[in-house]
Amino acid sequence: MATLPARASQAEARSVALAANCKPGKIEPLRQIVGGVGETVFKVSCTGGKNKDAFVLVQCRVHQCVLLR
């Protein structure tokens, strides 16, 4: 049986970013861990604010994503 990274999609990471008052722009995976409990960490760039370098980090395990930063 092959091990896979988290099955969460960028859409789920986008939803968490929106809940954190971040209008999502570019979403890129920073880290993917394979195994029994796969994990993906996404960097979500925030658009529309005064700070053009603003971003949030979203950690996803299976289909559950949480805000890290």
mmCIF file of C-alpha atoms in Angstrom, residues 21-51:
data_model
loop_
_atom_site.group_PDB
_atom_site.id
_atom_site.type_symbol
_atom_site.label_atom_id
_atom_site.label_comp_id
_atom_site.label_asym_id
_atom_site.label_seq_id
_atom_site.Cartn_x
_atom_site.Cartn_y
_atom_site.Cartn_z
ATOM 1 C CA ASN A 21 -9.287 37.531 7.203
ATOM 2 C CA CYS A 22 -6.771 36.784 4.446
ATOM 3 C CA LYS A 23 -8.058 37.217 0.889
ATOM 4 C CA PRO A 24 -6.162 34.343 -0.746
ATOM 5 C CA GLY A 25 -3.938 34.863 -3.728
ATOM 6 C CA LYS A 26 -1.173 32.428 -4.598
ATOM 7 C CA ILE A 27 -1.241 29.111 -2.726
ATOM 8 C CA GLU A 28 1.851 26.953 -2.683
ATOM 9 C CA PRO A 29 2.728 23.780 -0.764
ATOM 10 C CA LEU A 30 5.717 24.323 1.520
ATOM 11 C CA ARG A 31 6.007 20.858 3.024
ATOM 12 C CA GLN A 32 4.436 17.479 2.397
ATOM 13 C CA ILE A 33 4.866 14.549 4.763
ATOM 14 C CA VAL A 34 3.831 11.086 3.675
ATOM 15 C CA GLY A 35 2.827 8.275 5.967
ATOM 16 C CA GLY A 36 -0.118 7.005 7.922
ATOM 17 C CA VAL A 37 -1.122 10.539 8.830
ATOM 18 C CA GLY A 38 -0.069 12.566 5.794
ATOM 19 C CA GLU A 39 0.360 16.286 6.236
ATOM 20 C CA THR A 40 0.690 19.263 3.901
ATOM 21 C CA VAL A 41 1.590 22.819 4.880
ATOM 22 C CA PHE A 42 0.489 25.531 2.465
ATOM 23 C CA LYS A 43 1.703 29.116 2.244
ATOM 24 C CA VAL A 44 -1.229 31.333 1.263
ATOM 25 C CA SER A 45 -0.381 34.846 0.078
ATOM 26 C CA CYS A 46 -2.879 37.496 1.182
ATOM 27 C CA THR A 47 -4.005 40.071 -1.379
ATOM 28 C CA GLY A 48 -5.800 43.384 -1.134
ATOM 29 C CA GLY A 49 -4.081 44.625 2.022
ATOM 30 C CA LYS A 50 -1.520 47.320 2.696
ATOM 31 C CA ASN A 51 1.261 44.782 3.262
#
